[in-house]
XYZ file of C-alpha atoms in Angstrom:
642
model
C -0.142 -0.078 -0.086
C 2.815 2.289 0.824
C 4.359 1.970 -2.622
C 1.146 2.588 -4.277
C 0.584 5.786 -2.252
C 4.063 7.114 -3.436
C 3.172 6.600 -6.961
C -0.169 8.548 -6.682
C 1.270 11.593 -4.978
C 2.005 13.055 -8.689
C -1.690 12.604 -9.465
C -3.154 15.213 -6.994
C -5.680 17.416 -9.236
C -4.317 20.686 -8.060
C -0.878 20.023 -8.825
C -1.909 18.634 -12.322
C -3.936 22.027 -12.923
C -0.688 24.073 -11.915
C 1.402 22.025 -14.219
C -1.031 22.333 -17.081
C -1.200 26.138 -16.753
C 2.785 26.447 -16.833
C 2.924 24.332 -19.512
C 0.365 26.435 -21.463
C 1.935 29.744 -20.652
C 5.406 28.366 -21.949
C 3.725 26.995 -25.028
C 2.106 30.477 -25.697
C 5.126 32.531 -25.310
C 7.416 30.041 -27.546
C 7.537 30.797 -31.242
C 6.917 27.910 -33.952
C 9.358 26.911 -36.758
C 7.479 29.189 -39.314
C 7.532 32.145 -37.178
C 11.246 31.450 -36.332
C 12.174 31.383 -40.157
C 10.442 34.746 -40.761
C 12.184 36.344 -37.826
C 15.447 35.181 -39.198
C 14.638 36.429 -42.765
C 13.467 39.840 -41.446
C 16.785 40.235 -39.231
C 18.839 39.273 -42.199
C 16.839 41.820 -44.147
C 17.207 44.594 -41.728
C 20.931 43.780 -41.396
C 21.490 43.917 -45.231
C 19.300 47.112 -45.668
C 21.281 48.822 -42.927
C 24.481 47.893 -44.550
C 23.305 49.080 -47.973
C 22.183 52.375 -46.569
C 25.527 53.093 -44.749
C 27.406 52.116 -47.717
C 25.505 54.484 -50.096
C 26.103 57.161 -47.329
C 29.836 56.626 -47.794
C 30.280 55.023 -44.631
C 32.093 51.604 -44.250
C 31.282 50.524 -40.458
C 32.855 46.991 -40.638
C 31.818 46.415 -36.824
C 28.355 47.597 -37.198
C 27.791 45.190 -40.178
C 29.212 42.100 -38.342
C 26.717 42.812 -35.420
C 23.847 43.278 -37.654
C 24.564 39.996 -39.223
C 25.409 38.136 -36.044
C 21.829 38.834 -34.555
C 20.080 36.898 -37.204
C 22.719 34.317 -37.127
C 22.254 33.675 -33.411
C 18.461 33.430 -33.784
C 18.599 31.241 -36.805
C 21.187 28.789 -35.005
C 19.208 28.730 -31.759
C 16.121 27.663 -33.763
C 17.409 25.423 -36.523
C 20.136 23.699 -34.690
C 23.631 22.488 -35.726
C 22.941 22.055 -39.561
C 20.927 25.213 -39.764
C 23.585 27.198 -37.735
C 26.250 26.101 -40.233
C 24.069 26.894 -43.140
C 23.247 30.400 -41.970
C 26.964 31.057 -40.934
C 27.996 30.577 -44.648
C 25.029 32.774 -45.751
C 26.208 35.445 -43.310
C 29.731 35.115 -44.708
C 28.486 35.506 -48.474
C 26.289 38.565 -47.379
C 29.353 40.253 -45.819
C 31.645 39.308 -48.477
C 30.748 42.380 -50.962
C 31.179 44.657 -48.149
C 34.521 43.170 -47.074
C 36.043 43.211 -50.621
C 35.347 46.828 -51.078
C 36.976 47.853 -47.697
C 40.415 47.310 -46.194
C 39.475 44.003 -44.639
C 39.237 42.345 -48.013
C 42.574 40.322 -47.624
C 42.375 36.535 -48.010
C 43.336 35.939 -44.335
C 40.694 38.206 -42.951
C 38.028 36.636 -45.216
C 38.995 33.296 -43.862
C 38.964 34.493 -40.242
C 35.402 35.999 -40.767
C 34.274 32.789 -42.243
C 35.743 30.588 -39.260
C 34.198 33.180 -36.855
C 30.661 32.719 -38.421
C 30.992 28.908 -38.499
C 32.131 28.707 -34.933
C 29.363 30.938 -33.779
C 26.477 29.269 -35.793
C 27.851 25.802 -35.059
C 28.325 26.278 -31.412
C 24.821 27.756 -30.837
C 23.217 25.235 -32.883
C 25.040 22.337 -31.187
C 23.945 23.892 -27.783
C 20.360 24.035 -29.077
C 20.342 20.405 -30.026
C 21.772 19.406 -26.784
C 18.857 21.424 -24.923
C 16.278 19.917 -27.144
C 17.638 16.422 -26.573
C 17.479 17.026 -22.797
C 14.045 18.606 -22.868
C 12.717 15.647 -25.001
C 13.999 13.148 -22.588
C 12.574 14.998 -19.491
C 9.272 15.223 -21.381
C 9.260 11.453 -22.350
C 10.256 10.495 -18.653
C 7.420 12.612 -17.363
C 4.822 11.290 -19.656
C 5.878 7.764 -18.803
C 5.762 8.423 -15.178
C 2.382 10.044 -15.518
C 1.068 7.359 -17.674
C 2.461 4.450 -15.266
C 1.137 6.167 -12.058
C -2.230 6.749 -13.704
C -2.277 3.064 -14.618
C -1.520 1.930 -11.177
C -4.127 4.385 -9.543
C -6.886 3.408 -11.934
C -6.130 -0.533 -12.007
C -5.577 -0.685 -8.178
C -7.598 -3.444 -6.334
C -8.106 -1.126 -3.390
C -10.128 2.172 -3.340
C -7.975 5.205 -3.578
C -9.126 8.823 -2.714
C -7.513 12.171 -2.902
C -9.050 14.439 -0.259
C -8.421 17.956 1.039
C -8.382 19.200 4.636
C -12.176 19.705 4.596
C -12.773 16.135 3.737
C -13.710 16.854 0.221
C -12.922 14.115 -2.410
C -10.805 15.509 -5.211
C -10.392 12.397 -7.168
C -11.057 8.654 -6.834
C -10.168 5.503 -8.841
C -12.140 2.977 -10.774
C -12.494 0.508 -8.042
C -14.015 3.180 -5.716
C -16.541 4.325 -8.293
C -17.495 0.717 -9.095
C -17.831 -0.501 -5.470
C -19.413 2.603 -3.858
C -21.410 4.101 -6.836
C -22.293 7.755 -6.346
C -21.110 8.204 -10.163
C -23.430 11.225 -11.077
C -22.267 13.654 -8.094
C -19.553 15.911 -8.629
C -18.792 17.117 -5.051
C -18.569 14.562 -2.448
C -17.329 14.504 1.093
C -15.450 11.718 2.331
C -17.778 11.162 5.299
C -20.687 10.381 3.092
C -19.035 7.041 2.141
C -18.728 6.125 6.017
C -21.419 4.486 8.146
C -23.088 6.888 10.515
C -21.808 5.115 13.670
C -18.189 5.588 12.337
C -18.342 9.174 11.142
C -17.096 10.824 14.213
C -14.064 8.482 14.551
C -13.162 8.858 10.823
C -13.166 12.722 11.303
C -10.765 12.325 14.209
C -8.527 10.149 12.043
C -8.418 12.678 9.184
C -7.485 15.391 11.504
C -4.803 13.165 12.949
C -3.815 12.442 9.184
C -3.099 16.159 8.321
C -1.451 16.759 11.747
C 1.057 13.593 11.681
C 1.072 12.884 8.076
C 0.024 9.361 8.141
C -2.587 7.075 9.639
C -2.639 3.331 9.624
C -4.800 0.253 10.009
C -8.038 2.124 10.615
C -11.054 0.157 10.518
C -14.466 1.560 9.386
C -17.508 0.747 7.478
C -18.496 2.296 4.218
C -22.047 2.803 3.010
C -22.341 2.414 -0.939
C -25.015 4.037 -2.982
C -27.065 1.020 -2.675
C -26.969 1.155 0.935
C -24.688 -1.851 1.128
C -22.296 -2.099 4.290
C -18.589 -2.575 3.256
C -16.139 -3.162 6.037
C -12.679 -1.618 5.101
C -9.179 -1.022 6.560
C -7.818 2.597 5.804
C -4.318 3.650 5.419
C -3.504 7.318 4.352
C -0.527 9.532 3.694
C -0.309 13.188 3.373
C 0.814 14.256 0.005
C 0.927 18.124 0.400
C -0.172 20.277 3.312
C -3.571 20.584 1.538
C -4.009 17.021 -0.029
C -3.828 13.545 1.246
C -3.803 10.118 -0.435
C -6.446 7.688 1.303
C -6.501 4.043 0.473
C -9.237 1.632 1.730
C -8.898 -2.119 1.365
C -12.279 -4.018 1.114
C -12.400 -6.436 3.983
C -15.748 -8.253 2.935
C -13.961 -11.472 1.757
C -11.964 -11.565 4.841
C -14.952 -10.895 7.070
C -16.810 -13.715 5.296
C -13.977 -16.137 5.873
C -13.631 -15.112 9.264
C -17.614 -15.698 9.928
C -17.249 -19.096 8.178
C -14.201 -19.886 10.336
C -15.882 -19.003 13.511
C -19.021 -20.923 12.489
C -16.620 -24.023 11.843
C -14.945 -23.461 15.022
C -18.260 -23.071 16.755
C -19.422 -26.473 15.334
C -16.328 -28.185 16.486
C -16.280 -26.491 19.691
C -19.948 -27.744 20.329
C -18.926 -31.120 19.073
C -15.918 -31.174 21.432
C -17.973 -30.102 24.269
C -20.607 -32.498 23.596
C -18.142 -35.332 23.312
C -16.331 -34.428 26.597
C -19.758 -34.116 28.505
C -20.384 -37.949 27.349
C -17.108 -39.086 28.691
C -16.972 -41.324 31.600
C -14.029 -39.093 33.010
C -14.691 -35.958 35.109
C -12.813 -32.936 33.154
C -12.095 -29.439 34.633
C -10.121 -26.968 32.597
C -8.534 -23.919 34.078
C -6.990 -21.199 32.393
C -3.441 -19.246 33.198
C -5.222 -17.318 35.991
C -6.319 -20.646 37.550
C -9.962 -19.961 37.001
C -12.225 -22.697 35.906
C -13.374 -22.223 32.346
C -15.045 -25.532 31.743
C -16.399 -28.317 33.628
C -18.287 -31.301 31.949
C -21.336 -33.137 33.288
C -19.611 -36.103 34.435
C -18.164 -33.819 37.489
C -21.898 -33.364 38.283
C -22.597 -37.107 38.390
C -19.273 -37.778 40.412
C -19.409 -35.107 42.997
C -23.149 -34.193 42.976
C -22.280 -30.486 42.385
C -23.587 -27.984 39.818
C -20.848 -27.594 37.311
C -21.977 -23.895 36.451
C -21.376 -22.899 39.924
C -17.661 -23.790 39.281
C -17.152 -21.706 36.090
C -15.181 -18.464 36.672
C -13.751 -19.215 40.021
C -10.382 -20.256 41.280
C -9.422 -23.853 40.766
C -8.693 -24.374 44.543
C -11.937 -22.685 45.375
C -13.741 -24.832 43.105
C -12.217 -28.032 44.687
C -13.296 -26.784 48.143
C -16.920 -26.890 46.846
C -16.874 -30.796 46.587
C -13.847 -31.784 48.445
C -16.014 -33.058 51.264
C -17.211 -36.051 49.105
C -13.750 -37.552 49.219
C -12.796 -39.924 52.095
C -9.212 -38.903 51.632
C -9.958 -35.098 51.140
C -6.713 -33.708 52.519
C -4.694 -35.970 50.069
C -6.653 -34.850 46.981
C -6.413 -31.122 48.011
C -2.686 -31.279 48.445
C -2.475 -32.906 44.942
C -4.433 -30.259 43.439
C -2.529 -27.346 45.206
C 0.927 -28.869 43.939
C -0.563 -29.144 40.416
C -1.306 -25.508 40.555
C 1.657 -24.025 42.523
C 4.427 -26.271 40.996
C 2.950 -26.493 37.323
C 4.166 -29.971 36.872
C 2.206 -33.014 35.672
C 0.523 -35.282 38.138
C 0.309 -39.009 36.645
C -1.876 -40.575 39.359
C -3.411 -39.866 42.784
C -6.016 -42.273 43.955
C -8.967 -41.095 45.632
C -12.307 -42.315 46.888
C -15.871 -40.730 46.890
C -18.190 -41.441 49.684
C -21.657 -42.301 48.536
C -24.388 -39.710 49.154
C -27.960 -38.438 48.125
C -26.898 -37.307 44.443
C -23.790 -39.650 43.914
C -22.483 -43.118 44.093
C -19.524 -44.288 45.971
C -16.573 -44.888 43.463
C -12.814 -45.022 43.229
C -11.355 -42.298 41.053
C -7.862 -41.387 39.810
C -6.814 -37.896 39.827
C -4.571 -36.681 36.948
C -3.579 -33.166 36.236
C -1.868 -31.972 32.878
C -0.537 -28.623 32.043
C -1.635 -27.091 28.585
C 1.356 -26.541 26.665
C -0.069 -24.933 23.382
C 0.703 -21.409 22.625
C -2.682 -19.896 23.066
C -3.608 -21.758 26.453
C -0.052 -21.891 27.901
C -0.494 -21.816 31.818
C -3.832 -23.588 31.985
C -4.360 -27.014 33.035
C -6.692 -30.077 32.447
C -7.740 -31.971 35.663
C -8.994 -35.422 34.988
C -11.202 -37.591 37.416
C -10.995 -41.098 35.926
C -13.477 -43.711 37.315
C -11.412 -46.804 38.197
C -14.226 -48.328 40.315
C -14.518 -51.565 38.066
C -10.747 -51.828 37.891
C -10.567 -51.846 41.722
C -13.205 -54.139 41.904
C -11.436 -56.556 39.482
C -8.247 -56.182 41.254
C -9.694 -57.103 44.548
C -11.553 -59.915 43.000
C -8.478 -61.087 41.404
C -6.532 -60.686 44.541
C -8.971 -62.768 46.569
C -8.931 -65.452 43.754
C -4.950 -65.410 43.849
C -4.918 -65.878 47.454
C -7.389 -68.534 47.472
C -5.477 -70.156 44.583
C -2.312 -70.124 46.690
C -4.060 -71.464 49.745
C -5.417 -74.362 47.431
C -1.970 -74.892 45.919
C -0.394 -75.231 49.238
C -3.072 -77.615 50.383
C -2.800 -79.509 47.238
C 0.742 -79.809 47.557
C 0.593 -80.845 51.079
C -2.197 -83.363 50.282
C -0.004 -84.645 47.294
C 2.954 -85.315 49.647
C 0.780 -86.829 52.426
C -1.099 -89.078 50.085
C 2.045 -90.172 48.111
C 3.610 -90.996 51.526
C 0.611 -92.840 52.657
C 0.291 -94.631 49.493
C 3.760 -95.563 48.968
C 4.025 -97.700 52.195
C 1.251 -100.063 51.311
C 2.515 -100.465 47.734
C 5.841 -101.113 48.884
C 4.431 -103.818 51.254
C 2.300 -105.416 48.514
C 5.052 -105.325 46.139
C 7.612 -106.719 48.605
C 5.188 -109.424 49.882
C 4.400 -110.443 46.410
C 7.981 -111.003 45.669
C 8.453 -113.056 48.712
C 5.530 -115.274 47.736
C 6.828 -115.779 44.395
C 10.238 -116.539 45.691
C 9.386 -118.882 48.655
C 6.165 -120.492 47.542
C 6.227 -120.697 43.648
C 6.673 -124.455 43.794
C 3.291 -124.654 45.872
C 1.198 -122.476 43.463
C -0.140 -123.558 40.297
C 0.628 -121.629 37.130
C -2.512 -119.399 37.282
C -1.616 -118.337 41.011
C 1.923 -117.558 40.101
C 0.537 -115.100 37.172
C -1.795 -113.398 39.506
C 1.073 -112.676 41.949
C 3.264 -111.546 39.116
C 0.510 -109.022 37.889
C -0.001 -107.829 41.471
C 3.679 -107.196 41.598
C 3.847 -105.435 38.401
C 0.877 -103.278 39.164
C 2.256 -102.318 42.238
C 5.370 -101.247 40.641
C 3.571 -99.135 38.180
C 1.362 -97.510 40.663
C 4.371 -96.451 42.584
C 5.745 -95.013 39.158
C 2.622 -92.969 38.579
C 2.819 -91.646 42.267
C 6.401 -90.386 41.505
C 5.528 -88.895 38.312
C 2.614 -86.971 39.911
C 4.906 -85.684 42.484
C 7.247 -84.650 40.070
C 4.685 -83.008 37.692
C 3.160 -81.062 40.673
C 6.669 -79.924 41.971
C 7.460 -78.131 38.646
C 7.457 -74.571 39.954
C 10.111 -72.138 39.305
C 11.148 -68.697 40.244
C 12.776 -66.806 37.366
C 15.069 -64.922 39.713
C 16.755 -68.397 40.429
C 17.492 -69.060 36.885
C 21.250 -69.292 35.975
C 23.281 -69.425 32.625
C 23.549 -72.963 31.285
C 26.294 -74.273 29.152
C 23.959 -76.704 26.936
C 26.814 -78.338 25.293
C 28.420 -79.537 28.490
C 24.948 -80.411 29.768
C 24.153 -82.786 27.170
C 27.428 -84.468 27.539
C 26.669 -85.045 31.086
C 23.132 -86.379 30.209
C 24.641 -88.879 27.541
C 26.878 -90.172 30.384
C 23.856 -90.577 32.609
C 21.908 -92.463 29.899
C 24.922 -94.693 28.995
C 23.004 -97.751 29.633
C 19.997 -96.761 27.609
C 22.103 -95.419 24.846
C 23.786 -98.992 24.076
C 23.098 -99.542 20.403
C 21.733 -95.957 19.711
C 23.256 -93.480 17.333
C 23.253 -90.259 19.418
C 24.355 -87.188 17.561
C 24.939 -83.886 19.538
C 25.531 -80.778 17.408
C 28.569 -78.713 17.897
C 28.719 -75.152 19.373
C 25.196 -75.253 20.862
C 24.320 -71.857 22.310
C 24.099 -71.247 25.959
C 20.548 -70.771 27.738
C 19.127 -69.308 30.852
C 17.007 -71.291 33.288
C 16.905 -74.148 35.823
C 19.833 -76.391 35.135
C 18.260 -79.447 36.776
C 14.846 -79.038 34.878
C 16.509 -78.605 31.626
C 18.537 -81.543 32.019
C 15.488 -83.589 32.941
C 13.879 -81.996 29.745
C 16.481 -83.282 27.498
C 16.729 -86.648 29.191
C 12.940 -87.392 28.805
C 13.002 -86.418 25.101
C 16.043 -88.657 24.391
C 14.543 -91.610 26.263
C 11.240 -91.060 24.575
C 13.085 -90.996 21.126
C 14.639 -94.604 22.118
C 11.645 -96.045 23.785
C 9.482 -95.279 20.653
C 11.707 -96.613 18.039
C 11.301 -99.696 15.956
C 14.412 -99.492 13.723
C 17.315 -101.799 13.817
C 19.808 -98.852 14.446
C 17.960 -96.444 16.482
C 19.166 -92.768 15.879
C 18.681 -89.544 17.835
C 19.859 -86.134 16.879
C 20.102 -83.191 19.160
C 20.547 -79.648 17.710
C 19.081 -76.008 17.573
C 17.672 -73.680 15.051
C 19.872 -70.709 14.378
C 17.061 -68.588 12.913
C 14.142 -69.160 15.273
C 12.170 -65.967 14.669
C 11.564 -65.538 18.384
C 13.874 -62.891 19.910
C 15.364 -63.621 23.263
C 14.632 -67.574 22.974
C 16.825 -70.531 21.599
C 14.972 -73.050 19.748
C 16.454 -76.609 20.469
C 15.141 -79.843 18.892
C 15.362 -83.583 19.517
C 14.963 -85.867 16.295
C 14.617 -89.458 15.870
C 13.874 -92.098 13.265
C 11.339 -93.910 15.150
C 7.677 -95.246 14.563
C 6.390 -91.576 14.240
C 3.011 -89.887 15.583
C -0.066 -89.513 13.542
C -1.253 -85.913 13.157
C -4.375 -86.325 15.363
C -2.240 -87.424 18.408
C 0.335 -84.931 18.031
C -1.229 -82.463 20.600
C -2.761 -85.004 23.019
C 0.580 -86.626 23.531
C 1.425 -83.877 25.867
C -1.593 -84.480 28.256
C -1.038 -86.277 31.590
C -1.045 -90.061 31.356
C -1.513 -90.071 27.229
C 0.207 -92.944 25.801
C 0.416 -94.021 22.008
C 0.106 -97.672 22.677
C -1.269 -98.070 26.181
C -2.022 -101.713 25.896
C 1.246 -103.005 24.000
C 3.625 -100.906 25.980
C 3.446 -101.212 29.690
C 6.579 -99.222 30.321
C 6.319 -95.867 31.529
C 3.298 -93.927 32.895
C 2.350 -91.320 29.930
C 3.510 -88.407 32.082
C 6.925 -87.808 30.579
C 5.933 -85.395 27.772
C 3.438 -83.460 30.124
C 6.373 -82.946 32.402
C 8.404 -81.720 29.396
C 5.776 -79.216 28.639
C 5.443 -77.940 32.107
C 9.291 -77.395 32.220
C 9.218 -75.447 29.110
C 6.131 -73.426 29.936
C 7.731 -72.357 33.348
C 10.753 -71.025 31.223
C 8.116 -68.775 29.312
C 8.610 -71.064 26.191
C 6.573 -73.535 23.982
C 6.892 -76.948 22.833
C 5.687 -78.883 19.653
C 6.316 -81.849 17.629
C 6.386 -82.671 13.817
C 6.168 -86.169 12.686
C 5.531 -88.711 9.959
C 4.440 -92.172 10.734
C 7.074 -94.728 10.211
C 9.854 -92.243 9.566
C 10.224 -90.550 12.918
C 9.447 -87.326 15.029
C 10.966 -84.117 15.831
C 10.246 -82.420 19.190
C 11.208 -78.642 19.078
C 11.130 -76.392 22.427
C 12.264 -72.750 23.229
C 13.918 -71.730 26.313
C 15.624 -68.179 27.128
C 18.814 -67.262 25.444
C 21.924 -66.386 27.610
C 23.004 -62.845 27.926
C 26.056 -63.050 25.773
C 28.666 -65.454 24.374
C 31.293 -64.604 26.633
C 30.145 -66.600 29.689
C 29.543 -69.663 27.294
C 33.277 -69.619 26.289
C 34.333 -68.955 29.727
C 32.408 -71.985 30.764
C 33.651 -74.059 27.877
């Protein structure tokens, strides 16, 4: 806007009139080309007539003749330029030549001197005249260009531009002003006539300040068009002269419309957000940087039985005092809110309990306070009261169930030990006395009686093995804090030595560089041992083969995946999950060895290590058991143990 005002200063009507008057007077006093030629001819005629009359009178005044010829030469050169000056200089020499030849100055040297003098005078004056004309033409072209360019900017400006005097009269205005405001037919207009009646007094004050200070900026008023339309504008003006100022008005209708739409959009979203906050299960209180409550949702009323409108506009601590008595631990919550306001930090969690009352239910709440960090609302806070009643109930229920489960486990473990002890003694007695009878009285019994006693002894032994496996399964409880780093390579070598008798005739292959693991060394040894024994037990090949290794890329971070593979009888797919159940055997009638608890114990050990176990198998070709256990922290300890 400032640049445009600078361009329009030159367009003030009074200055234009003064310029035109000056140019007109100058043009009126300035002779044209024909008049100049006549003057030159007349001057030469007078000079020649004067010279002839003087010569006829018997006088020969050379100086007077020279002066008489120099006057028309100067006039002609100043009018005709360089070429005209040179021509007139030659003509002057020719005119004076007859007079010089008859006089004492008729020598060739003097004639040449006279010719050179004329050429110098005529050419010099003509050259100066050409330079003056060139400068004047350049100035006139620049002035014309500046006037045309400034006038183009003035008329085509997107803003309304007015030239006004100190009395508020409009001297000139541009096209956009005429199109927007109208008033085309009126010649004399007051600037105040454009202005809304409610803004007239303020605009008069601003115009007075304009002529006093030379400038006004960012003045917002309303214009009234000829069609009575209200047009909001922003005015900026600059004083061009002591009597004239340039006033530019920017039409704000589009901006006002955009602001209105934005406000409507913000209002819609604000109402949407407020409605959404009102439907939350959490109580929300928002305070500004002055600690005054600016919003409280309906959940606050439901939680505390207080009218939320009574909290708006008052200090946050004072608002809290209006419902603090509903808390069982009111001092704690008041202290937490006070710290939130005074220290300005974030409060993540503060548990509080609401007593039941006439308009409220007893509930457990969690208080949180978060400072507002956005630029517009810096210093404010959002206080949350989150209903955790259901969570507390679930926690209490879970705590009670956990307590009952622990008590039940303790009683079950105690019962297992008591039962196993009470059962083992009679079983030992039955088994022992069955053996005694077979040894001492076999010859007195028939074949059927001997068979009965053998069955009784074998059943007693099986019953004792079942009790031992049940005790073993129930006792698989491990604390992760007691886990240690295990050298799996060494552990398998020791296991192979322990199973030396079972491994006769078996091709056992243990991979090299097995990774270390973390867990219970005793249970991991038992895990490998059970899987290897199972691979031997359920093998129908002439040369049983068992291979132990691990998967380098297990896809499970933090866990090692080991496997035990055999070439045994294999397992049908429908049994591959059932075999990990307690007392599940593939051939319970054909194979009486074992109780069916081995794989159940393996799964329990793996699960206690937060891993998993599974099997892949093909009937007649063998099975592969995979399981995962935690990795060791690093390889350095493994190398040390190795």
